[in-house]
CSV table of C-alpha atoms in Angstrom, one decimal:
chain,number,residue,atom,x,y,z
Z,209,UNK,CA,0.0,0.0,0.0
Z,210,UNK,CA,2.8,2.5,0.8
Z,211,UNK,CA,4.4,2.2,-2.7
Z,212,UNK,CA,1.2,2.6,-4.3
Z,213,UNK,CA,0.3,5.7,-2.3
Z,214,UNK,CA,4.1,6.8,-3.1
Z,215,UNK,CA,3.7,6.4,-6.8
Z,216,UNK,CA,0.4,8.3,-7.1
Z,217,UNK,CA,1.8,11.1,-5.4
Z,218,UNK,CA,4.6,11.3,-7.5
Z,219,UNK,CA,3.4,14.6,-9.4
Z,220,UNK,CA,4.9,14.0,-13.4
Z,221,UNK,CA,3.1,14.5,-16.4
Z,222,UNK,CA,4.4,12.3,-19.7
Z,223,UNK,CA,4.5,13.5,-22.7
Z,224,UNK,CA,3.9,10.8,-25.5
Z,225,UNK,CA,7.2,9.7,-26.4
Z,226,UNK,CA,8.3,9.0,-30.1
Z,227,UNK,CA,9.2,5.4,-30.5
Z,228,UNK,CA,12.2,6.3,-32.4
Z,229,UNK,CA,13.9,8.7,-29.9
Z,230,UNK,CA,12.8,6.1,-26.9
Z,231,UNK,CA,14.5,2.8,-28.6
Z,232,UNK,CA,17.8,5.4,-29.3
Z,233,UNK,CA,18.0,5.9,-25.6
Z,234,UNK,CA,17.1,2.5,-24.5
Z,235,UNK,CA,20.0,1.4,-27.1
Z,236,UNK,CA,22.5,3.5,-25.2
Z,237,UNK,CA,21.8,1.5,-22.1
Z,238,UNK,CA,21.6,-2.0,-23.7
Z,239,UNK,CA,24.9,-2.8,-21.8
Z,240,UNK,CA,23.0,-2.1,-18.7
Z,241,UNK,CA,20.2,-4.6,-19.8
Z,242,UNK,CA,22.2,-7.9,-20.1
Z,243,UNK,CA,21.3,-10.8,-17.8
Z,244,UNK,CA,22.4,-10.6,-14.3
Z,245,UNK,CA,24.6,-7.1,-14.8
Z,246,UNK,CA,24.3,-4.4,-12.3
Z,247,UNK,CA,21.8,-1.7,-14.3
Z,248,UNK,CA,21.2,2.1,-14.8
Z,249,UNK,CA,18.4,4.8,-14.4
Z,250,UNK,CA,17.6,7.8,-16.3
Z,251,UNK,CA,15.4,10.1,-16.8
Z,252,UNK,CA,15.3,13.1,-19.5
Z,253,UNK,CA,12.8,16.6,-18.3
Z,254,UNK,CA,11.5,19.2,-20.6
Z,255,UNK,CA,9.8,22.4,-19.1
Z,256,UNK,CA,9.0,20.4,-16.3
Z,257,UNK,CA,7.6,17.5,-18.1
Z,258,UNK,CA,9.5,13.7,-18.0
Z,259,UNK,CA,9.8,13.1,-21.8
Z,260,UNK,CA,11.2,9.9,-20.8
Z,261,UNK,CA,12.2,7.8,-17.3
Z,262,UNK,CA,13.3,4.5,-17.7
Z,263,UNK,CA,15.5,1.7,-15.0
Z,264,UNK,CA,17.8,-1.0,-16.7
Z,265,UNK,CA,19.1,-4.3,-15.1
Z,266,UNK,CA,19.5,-4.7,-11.4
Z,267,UNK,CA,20.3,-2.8,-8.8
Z,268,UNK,CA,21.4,-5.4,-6.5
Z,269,UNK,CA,23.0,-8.7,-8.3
Z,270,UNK,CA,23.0,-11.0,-5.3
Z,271,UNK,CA,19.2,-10.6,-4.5
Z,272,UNK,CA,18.4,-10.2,-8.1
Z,273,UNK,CA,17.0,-7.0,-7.5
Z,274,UNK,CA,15.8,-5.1,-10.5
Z,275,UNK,CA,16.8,-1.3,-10.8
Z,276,UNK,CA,13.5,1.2,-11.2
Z,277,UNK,CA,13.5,4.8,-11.0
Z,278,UNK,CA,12.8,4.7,-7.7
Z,279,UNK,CA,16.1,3.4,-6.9
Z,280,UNK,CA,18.6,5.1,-4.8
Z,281,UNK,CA,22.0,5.5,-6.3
Z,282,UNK,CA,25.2,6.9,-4.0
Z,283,UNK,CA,25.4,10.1,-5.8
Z,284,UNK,CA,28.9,10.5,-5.4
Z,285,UNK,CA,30.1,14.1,-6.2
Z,286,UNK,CA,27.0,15.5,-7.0
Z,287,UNK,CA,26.2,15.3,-3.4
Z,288,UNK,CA,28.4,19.0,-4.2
Z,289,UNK,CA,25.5,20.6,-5.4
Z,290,UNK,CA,23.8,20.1,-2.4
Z,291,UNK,CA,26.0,20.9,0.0
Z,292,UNK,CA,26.4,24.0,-1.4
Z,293,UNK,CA,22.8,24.7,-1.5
Z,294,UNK,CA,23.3,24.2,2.8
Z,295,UNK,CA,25.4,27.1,2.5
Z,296,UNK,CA,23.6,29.2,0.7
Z,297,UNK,CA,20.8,28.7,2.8
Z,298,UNK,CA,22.9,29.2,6.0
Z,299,UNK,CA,24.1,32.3,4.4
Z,300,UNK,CA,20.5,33.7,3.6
Z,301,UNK,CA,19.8,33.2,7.3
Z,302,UNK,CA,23.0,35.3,8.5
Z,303,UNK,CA,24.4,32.2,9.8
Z,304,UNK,CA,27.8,32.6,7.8
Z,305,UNK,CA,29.1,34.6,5.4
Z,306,UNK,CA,30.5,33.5,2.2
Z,307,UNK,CA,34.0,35.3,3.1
Z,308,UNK,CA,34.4,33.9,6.5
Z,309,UNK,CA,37.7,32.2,7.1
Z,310,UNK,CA,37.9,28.7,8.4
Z,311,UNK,CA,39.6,29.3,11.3
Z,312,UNK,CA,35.7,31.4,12.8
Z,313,UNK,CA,34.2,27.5,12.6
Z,314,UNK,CA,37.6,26.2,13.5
Z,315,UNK,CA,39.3,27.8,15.8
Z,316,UNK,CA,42.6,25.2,16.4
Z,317,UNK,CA,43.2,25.2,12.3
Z,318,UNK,CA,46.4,25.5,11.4
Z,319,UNK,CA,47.4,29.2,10.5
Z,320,UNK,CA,47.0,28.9,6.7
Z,321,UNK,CA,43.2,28.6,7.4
Z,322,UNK,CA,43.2,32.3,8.4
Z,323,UNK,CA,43.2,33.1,4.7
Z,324,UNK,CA,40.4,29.8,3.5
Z,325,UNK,CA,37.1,31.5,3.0
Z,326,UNK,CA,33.6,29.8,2.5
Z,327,UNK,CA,33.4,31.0,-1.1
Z,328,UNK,CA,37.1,29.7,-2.0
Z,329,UNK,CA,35.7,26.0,-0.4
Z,330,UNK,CA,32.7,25.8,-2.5
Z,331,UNK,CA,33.9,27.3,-6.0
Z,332,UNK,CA,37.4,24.7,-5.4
Z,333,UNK,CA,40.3,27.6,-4.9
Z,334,UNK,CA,40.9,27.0,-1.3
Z,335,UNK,CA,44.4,25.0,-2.3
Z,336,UNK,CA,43.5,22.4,0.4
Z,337,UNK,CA,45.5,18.9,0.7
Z,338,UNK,CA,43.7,16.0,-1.2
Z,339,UNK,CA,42.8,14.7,2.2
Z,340,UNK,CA,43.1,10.9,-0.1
Z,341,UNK,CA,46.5,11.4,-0.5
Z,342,UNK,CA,46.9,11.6,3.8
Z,343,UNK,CA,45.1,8.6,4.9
Z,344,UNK,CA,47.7,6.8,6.8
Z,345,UNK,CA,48.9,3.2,5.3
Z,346,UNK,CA,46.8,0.4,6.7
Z,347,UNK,CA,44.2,2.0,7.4
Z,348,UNK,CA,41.2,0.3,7.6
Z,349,UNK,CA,38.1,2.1,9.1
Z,350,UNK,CA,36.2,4.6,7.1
Z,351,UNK,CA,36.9,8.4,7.3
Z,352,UNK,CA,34.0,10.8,8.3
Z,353,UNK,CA,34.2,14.4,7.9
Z,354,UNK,CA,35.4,14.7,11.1
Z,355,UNK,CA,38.6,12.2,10.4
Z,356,UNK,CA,39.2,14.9,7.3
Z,357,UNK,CA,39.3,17.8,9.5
Z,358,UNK,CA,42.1,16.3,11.7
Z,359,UNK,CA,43.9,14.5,9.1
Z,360,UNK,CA,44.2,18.7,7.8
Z,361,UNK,CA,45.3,19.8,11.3
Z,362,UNK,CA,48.4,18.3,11.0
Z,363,UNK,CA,49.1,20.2,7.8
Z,364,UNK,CA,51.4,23.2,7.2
Z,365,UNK,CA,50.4,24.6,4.6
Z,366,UNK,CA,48.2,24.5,1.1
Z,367,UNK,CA,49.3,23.4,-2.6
Z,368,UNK,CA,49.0,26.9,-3.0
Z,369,UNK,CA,47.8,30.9,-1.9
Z,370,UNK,CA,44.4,30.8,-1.5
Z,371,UNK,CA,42.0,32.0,-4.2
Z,372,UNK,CA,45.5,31.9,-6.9
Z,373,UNK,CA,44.4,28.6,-8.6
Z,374,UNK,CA,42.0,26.3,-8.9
Z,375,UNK,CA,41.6,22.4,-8.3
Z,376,UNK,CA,39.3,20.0,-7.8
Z,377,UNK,CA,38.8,19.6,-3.5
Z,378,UNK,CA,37.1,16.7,-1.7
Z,379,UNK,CA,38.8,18.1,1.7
Z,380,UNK,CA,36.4,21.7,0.6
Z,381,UNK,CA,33.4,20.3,0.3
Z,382,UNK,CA,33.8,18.1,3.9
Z,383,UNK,CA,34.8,21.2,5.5
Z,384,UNK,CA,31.6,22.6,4.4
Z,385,UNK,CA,29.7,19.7,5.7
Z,386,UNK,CA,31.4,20.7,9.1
Z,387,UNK,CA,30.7,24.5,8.7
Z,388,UNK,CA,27.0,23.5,8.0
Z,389,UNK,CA,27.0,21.7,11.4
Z,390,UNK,CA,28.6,24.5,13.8
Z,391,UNK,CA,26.2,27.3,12.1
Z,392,UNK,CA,23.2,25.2,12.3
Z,393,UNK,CA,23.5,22.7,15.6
Z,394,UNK,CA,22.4,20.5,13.3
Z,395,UNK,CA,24.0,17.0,12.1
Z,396,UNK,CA,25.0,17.8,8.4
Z,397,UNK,CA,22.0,14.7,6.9
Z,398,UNK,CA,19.8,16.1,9.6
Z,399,UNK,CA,20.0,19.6,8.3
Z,400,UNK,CA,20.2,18.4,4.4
Z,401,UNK,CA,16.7,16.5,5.2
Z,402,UNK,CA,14.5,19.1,7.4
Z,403,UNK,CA,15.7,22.2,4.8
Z,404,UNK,CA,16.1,20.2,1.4
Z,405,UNK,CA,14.6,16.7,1.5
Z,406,UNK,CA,11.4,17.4,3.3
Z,407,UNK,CA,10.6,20.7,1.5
Z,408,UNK,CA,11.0,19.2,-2.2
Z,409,UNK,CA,9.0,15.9,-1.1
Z,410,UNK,CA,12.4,14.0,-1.9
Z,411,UNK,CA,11.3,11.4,0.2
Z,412,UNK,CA,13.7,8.7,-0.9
Z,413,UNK,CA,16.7,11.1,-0.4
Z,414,UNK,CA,19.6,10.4,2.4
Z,415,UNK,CA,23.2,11.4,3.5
Z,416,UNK,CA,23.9,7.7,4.7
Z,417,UNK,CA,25.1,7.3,8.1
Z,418,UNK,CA,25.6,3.4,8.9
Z,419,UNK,CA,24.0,2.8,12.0
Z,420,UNK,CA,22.2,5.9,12.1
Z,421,UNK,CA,19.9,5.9,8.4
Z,422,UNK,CA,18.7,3.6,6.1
Z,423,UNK,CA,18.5,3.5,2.3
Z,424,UNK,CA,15.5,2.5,0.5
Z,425,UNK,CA,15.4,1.0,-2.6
Z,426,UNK,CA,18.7,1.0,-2.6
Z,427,UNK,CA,21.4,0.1,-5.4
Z,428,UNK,CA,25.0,-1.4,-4.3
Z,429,UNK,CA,27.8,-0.8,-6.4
Z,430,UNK,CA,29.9,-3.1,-8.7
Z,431,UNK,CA,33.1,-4.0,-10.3
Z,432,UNK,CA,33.3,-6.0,-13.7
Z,433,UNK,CA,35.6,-8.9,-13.2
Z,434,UNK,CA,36.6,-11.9,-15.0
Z,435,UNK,CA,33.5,-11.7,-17.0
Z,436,UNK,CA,31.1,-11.0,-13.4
Z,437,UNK,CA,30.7,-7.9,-11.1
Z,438,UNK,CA,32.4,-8.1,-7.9
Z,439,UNK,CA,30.1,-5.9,-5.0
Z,440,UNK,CA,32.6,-3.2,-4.6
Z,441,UNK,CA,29.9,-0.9,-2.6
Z,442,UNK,CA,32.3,1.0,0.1
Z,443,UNK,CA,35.5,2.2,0.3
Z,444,UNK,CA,37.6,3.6,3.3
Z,445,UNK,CA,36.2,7.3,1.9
Z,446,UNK,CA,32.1,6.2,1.4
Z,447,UNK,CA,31.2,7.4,5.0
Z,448,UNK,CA,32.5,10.9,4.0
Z,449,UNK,CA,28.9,13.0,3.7
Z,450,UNK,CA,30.1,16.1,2.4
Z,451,UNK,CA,31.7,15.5,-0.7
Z,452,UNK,CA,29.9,12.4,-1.7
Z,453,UNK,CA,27.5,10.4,1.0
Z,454,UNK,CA,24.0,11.3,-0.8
Z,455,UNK,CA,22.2,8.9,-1.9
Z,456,UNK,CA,18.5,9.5,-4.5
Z,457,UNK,CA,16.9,8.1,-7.3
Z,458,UNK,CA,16.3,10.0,-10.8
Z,459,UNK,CA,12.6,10.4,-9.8
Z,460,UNK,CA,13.5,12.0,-6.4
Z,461,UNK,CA,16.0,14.4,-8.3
Z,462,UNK,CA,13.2,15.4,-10.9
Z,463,UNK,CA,11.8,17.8,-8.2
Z,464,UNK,CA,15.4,19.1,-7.0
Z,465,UNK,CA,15.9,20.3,-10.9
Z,466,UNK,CA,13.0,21.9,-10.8
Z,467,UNK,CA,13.4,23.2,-7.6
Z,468,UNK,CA,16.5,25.5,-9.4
Z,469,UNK,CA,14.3,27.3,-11.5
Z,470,UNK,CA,12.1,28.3,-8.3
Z,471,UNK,CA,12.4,30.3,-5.0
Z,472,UNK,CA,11.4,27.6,-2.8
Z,473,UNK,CA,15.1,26.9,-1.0
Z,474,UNK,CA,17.2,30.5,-1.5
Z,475,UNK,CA,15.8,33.7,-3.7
Z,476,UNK,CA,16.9,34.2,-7.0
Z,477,UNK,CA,20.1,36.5,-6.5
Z,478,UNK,CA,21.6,33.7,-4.0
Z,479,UNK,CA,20.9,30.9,-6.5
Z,480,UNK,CA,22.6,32.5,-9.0
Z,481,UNK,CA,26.0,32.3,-7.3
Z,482,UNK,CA,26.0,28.9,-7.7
Z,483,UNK,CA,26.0,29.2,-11.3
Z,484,UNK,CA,28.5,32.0,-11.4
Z,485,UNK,CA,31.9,30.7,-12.4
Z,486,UNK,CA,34.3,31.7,-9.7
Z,487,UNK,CA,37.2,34.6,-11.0
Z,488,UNK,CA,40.5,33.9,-9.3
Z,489,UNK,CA,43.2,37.0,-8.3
Z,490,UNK,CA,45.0,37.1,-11.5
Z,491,UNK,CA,41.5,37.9,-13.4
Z,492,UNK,CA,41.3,34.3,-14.8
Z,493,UNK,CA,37.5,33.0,-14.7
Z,494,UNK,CA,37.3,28.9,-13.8
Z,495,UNK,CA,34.3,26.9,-14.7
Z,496,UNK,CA,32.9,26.2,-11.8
Z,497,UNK,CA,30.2,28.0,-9.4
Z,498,UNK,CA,29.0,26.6,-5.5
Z,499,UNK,CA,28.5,23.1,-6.7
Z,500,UNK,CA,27.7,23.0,-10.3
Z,501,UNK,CA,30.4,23.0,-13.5
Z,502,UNK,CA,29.9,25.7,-15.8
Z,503,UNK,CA,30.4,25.2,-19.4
Z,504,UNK,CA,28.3,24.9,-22.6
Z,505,UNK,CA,27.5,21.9,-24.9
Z,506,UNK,CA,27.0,22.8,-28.8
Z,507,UNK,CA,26.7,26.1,-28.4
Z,508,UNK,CA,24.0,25.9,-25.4
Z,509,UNK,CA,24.7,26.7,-21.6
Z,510,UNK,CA,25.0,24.1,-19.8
Z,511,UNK,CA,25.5,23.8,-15.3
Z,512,UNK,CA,26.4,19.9,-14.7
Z,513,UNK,CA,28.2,17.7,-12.6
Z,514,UNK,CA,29.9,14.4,-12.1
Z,515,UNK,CA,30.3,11.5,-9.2
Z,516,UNK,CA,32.5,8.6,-9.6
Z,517,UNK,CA,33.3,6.5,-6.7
Z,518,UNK,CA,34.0,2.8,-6.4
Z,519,UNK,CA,31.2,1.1,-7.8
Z,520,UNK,CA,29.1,4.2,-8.9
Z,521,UNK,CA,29.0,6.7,-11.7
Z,522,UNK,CA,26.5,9.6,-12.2
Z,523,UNK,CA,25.0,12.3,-14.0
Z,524,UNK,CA,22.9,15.5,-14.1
Z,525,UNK,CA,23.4,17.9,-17.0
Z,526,UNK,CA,20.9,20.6,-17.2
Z,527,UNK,CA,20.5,23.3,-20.3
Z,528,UNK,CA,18.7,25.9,-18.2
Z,529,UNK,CA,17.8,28.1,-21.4
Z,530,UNK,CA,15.8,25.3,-22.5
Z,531,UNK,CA,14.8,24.0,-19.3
Z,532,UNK,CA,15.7,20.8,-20.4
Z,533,UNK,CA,17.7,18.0,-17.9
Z,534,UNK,CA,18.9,14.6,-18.3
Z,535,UNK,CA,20.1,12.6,-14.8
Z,536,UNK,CA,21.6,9.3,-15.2
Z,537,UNK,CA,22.2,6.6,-12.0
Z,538,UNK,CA,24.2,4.2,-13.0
Z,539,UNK,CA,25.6,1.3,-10.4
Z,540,UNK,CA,28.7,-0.2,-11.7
Z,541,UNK,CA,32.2,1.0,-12.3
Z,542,UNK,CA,33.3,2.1,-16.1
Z,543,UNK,CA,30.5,3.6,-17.0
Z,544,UNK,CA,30.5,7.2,-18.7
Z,545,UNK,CA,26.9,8.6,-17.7
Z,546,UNK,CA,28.3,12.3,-19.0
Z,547,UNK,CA,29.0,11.0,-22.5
Z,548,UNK,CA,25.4,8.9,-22.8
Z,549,UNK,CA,23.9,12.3,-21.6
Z,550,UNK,CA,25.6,14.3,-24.1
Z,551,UNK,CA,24.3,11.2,-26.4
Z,552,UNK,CA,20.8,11.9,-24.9
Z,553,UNK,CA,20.7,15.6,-25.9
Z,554,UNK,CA,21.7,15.1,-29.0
Z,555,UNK,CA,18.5,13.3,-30.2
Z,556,UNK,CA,16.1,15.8,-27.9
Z,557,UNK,CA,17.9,19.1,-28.7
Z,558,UNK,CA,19.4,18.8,-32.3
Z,559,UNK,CA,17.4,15.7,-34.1
C-alpha cells in the first residue's frame, strides 16, 4: 500500500514519447540490460515534463533486485550541489558569510586557514590537501568528515595561496559539511533533510550514516571482473557526507531540478551564485560555481556535474535556457553517464 500511495503522489506529467527517440535511448543502455549485470536509471525533463524515465538491469545482483526509478543510487560528487545549496541557505539566514575564514568554525586550524574562505571551499580555490593522498597506510576504518578535518590539522600549509588557482577539493566540500553543522547545531544529513529533503517531497533522499539511516530501494555498487561484477559498494572514503554520502533516485532528483528554476530553497540573487563561475586573483574565470560546472554543450549553456566512486557513476546535466535535464544513475564501475547524456541531448535538442 505505501508504494502505491508513493507512486500516485509522484506529481509527473508524460508526454507521449516517439518510438524512435525512446528505442535510441534505450539502445544506449543496452549494456546495462544484459542478464544478471548491475543496471542504470535515467530520466530526460523538458519544461518540467518527464519526456522519458526508464530503469535497466539490477540494482542489487546477489538478491536479483531489479533497478527502477525509484532506486537510490550513491550520488557521489554530486552530493556537491547540495551541500552547497546548505550554505547558501545558512548564508541567507545570516548564519555565515561567504567570506568567512575557516579558522571562525575552526578555531585550532592550522594558521594557513586564516586566509580559506567559505566562497574559495565551494567554487574549489581553497588549495586544500587532497585529504586521499593523507590517509595513513593500513588504514582500515572509514573516514568521516570529522577524520578529514584532523587529518588537515596536521598540515602546514596549502598546494598553494588561497584563491590563486584552482583544483578540484574533496577536503572543501567536507569542511563545508562541518561549517554547515557548527552554524546550524544540526547534524549535516539532519539539516540536508529538514531544509532540502522534506521541503522538495524528496522522500527517498539520504546522506547515509551506517547505524544511524537507512536506504531505501537502494542500489549497491559493482566492479566487472573476469566476466562477473564483484560488490565493490564501500571504500575507506564512502562514510564521508560532504563531498559524496547522498544517496536518491532519478525520480526523487526530478523535483530538485526543478526546484532551481524556483524560490522555494534560496531567492533568486543567492541561487545564482552557484552558477557563477568563480574569478581567481589574476582575473582568470574557472568553470565552476558553488556546486555545479559551468560550461556549454554545442553552443547551449550548460551547469552539470559528475560523481565517480567505487562502484558508482552519475550524471545530471541541465541546459537551463531550455529547461531541459537529463540525470543518469548508474551502479557499476566504467561507465561514462556524462557521455550517454551528451548522447541523450543530441537526439532531444538537435534531431
Amino acid at each position: 500500500m505505501h508504494r502505491l500511495l508513493l507512486l500516485a503522489a509522484f506529481p509527473l506529467v508524460m508526454f507521449a514519447q516517439p518510438n524512435s527517440q525512446a528505442g535510441a535511448v534505450d539502445a544506449l543502455f543496452a549494456p546495462y540490460s544484459r542478464a544478471g549485470a548491475p543496471g542504470a536509471s535515467v530520466m530526460v525533463i523538458r519544461d518540467g515534463k518527464v519526456l522519458y524515465q526508464h530503469a535497466y538491469g539490477l540494482a542489487d545482483v546477489e538478491g536479483k533486485a531489479a533497478a527502477a526509478t525509484s532506486t537510490n543510487y550513491r550520488l557521489a560528487s554530486v552530493t556537491k550541489q547540495f551541500t552547497a545549496m546548505a550554505i547558501m541557505i545558512l548564508a541567507e539566514r545570516k548564519r555565515l558569510a561567504y567570506d568567512d575564514p575557516l579558522t571562525k568554525f575552526f578555531p585550532g586550524y592550522p594558521p594557513y586557514g586564516r586566509q580559506i574562505t567559505i566562497r574559495q571551499l565551494l567554487n574549489h580555490t581553497s588549495g586544500l590537501k587532497a585529504y586521499e593522498d593523507l590517509i595513513p597506510p593500513g588504514r582500515t576504518a572509514q573516514l568521516h568528515d570529522a577524520d578529514v578535518l584532523e587529518l588537515l590539522r596536521h598540515e602546514s600549509g596549502a598546494y598553494f595561496p588561497p584563491g590563486s588557482e584552482w583544483r578540484y577539493s574533496n577536503t572543501g566540500y567536507a569542511h563545508l559539511a562541518l561549517i554547515v553543522e557548527k552554524a546550524s547545531g544540526m547534524g549535516f544529513a539532519a539539516f540536508l533533510k529538514k531544509n532540502i529533503f522534506d521541503p522538495l517531497d524528496m522522500a527517498g533522499t539520504v546522506a547515509f550514516e551506517d547505524g544511524v539511516s537507512a536506504v531505501a530501494h537502494r542500489a549497491y555498487g559493482y566492479t566487472e571482473r573476469g566476466g562477473g561484477f564483484e560488490r565493490t559498494d564501500q571504500s575507506l572514503t564512502s562514510a564521508v557526507l560532504g563531498d559524496g554520502g547522498i544517496y536518491s533516485s532519478v525520480e526523487d532528483l526530478y523535483h530538485w531540478d526543478q526546484a532551481l528554476y524556483s524560490s522555494k530553497l534560496v531567492r533568486p540573487d543567492t541561487l545564482r551564485q552557484a552558477f557563477t563561475p568563480a574569478v581567481l586573483t589574476g582575473g582568470r574565470k574557472t568553470a565552476y560555481g558553488f556546486g555545479w560546472e559551468i560550461g556549454e554543450y554545442r553552443g547551449l549553456a550548460t551547469v552539470r556535474h559528475s560523481g565517480s566512486t567505487v562502484g558508482f557513476r552519475t550524471h545530471i546535466a541541465r541546459f537551463p535556457d531550455r529547461r531541459f535535464t537529463v540525470i543518469v544513475l548508474i551502479n557499476r564501475n566504467g561507465a561514462d553517464p556524462g557521455k550517454i547524456a551528451d548522447q541523450i541531448a543530441d537526439l532531444y535538442l538537435y534531431n
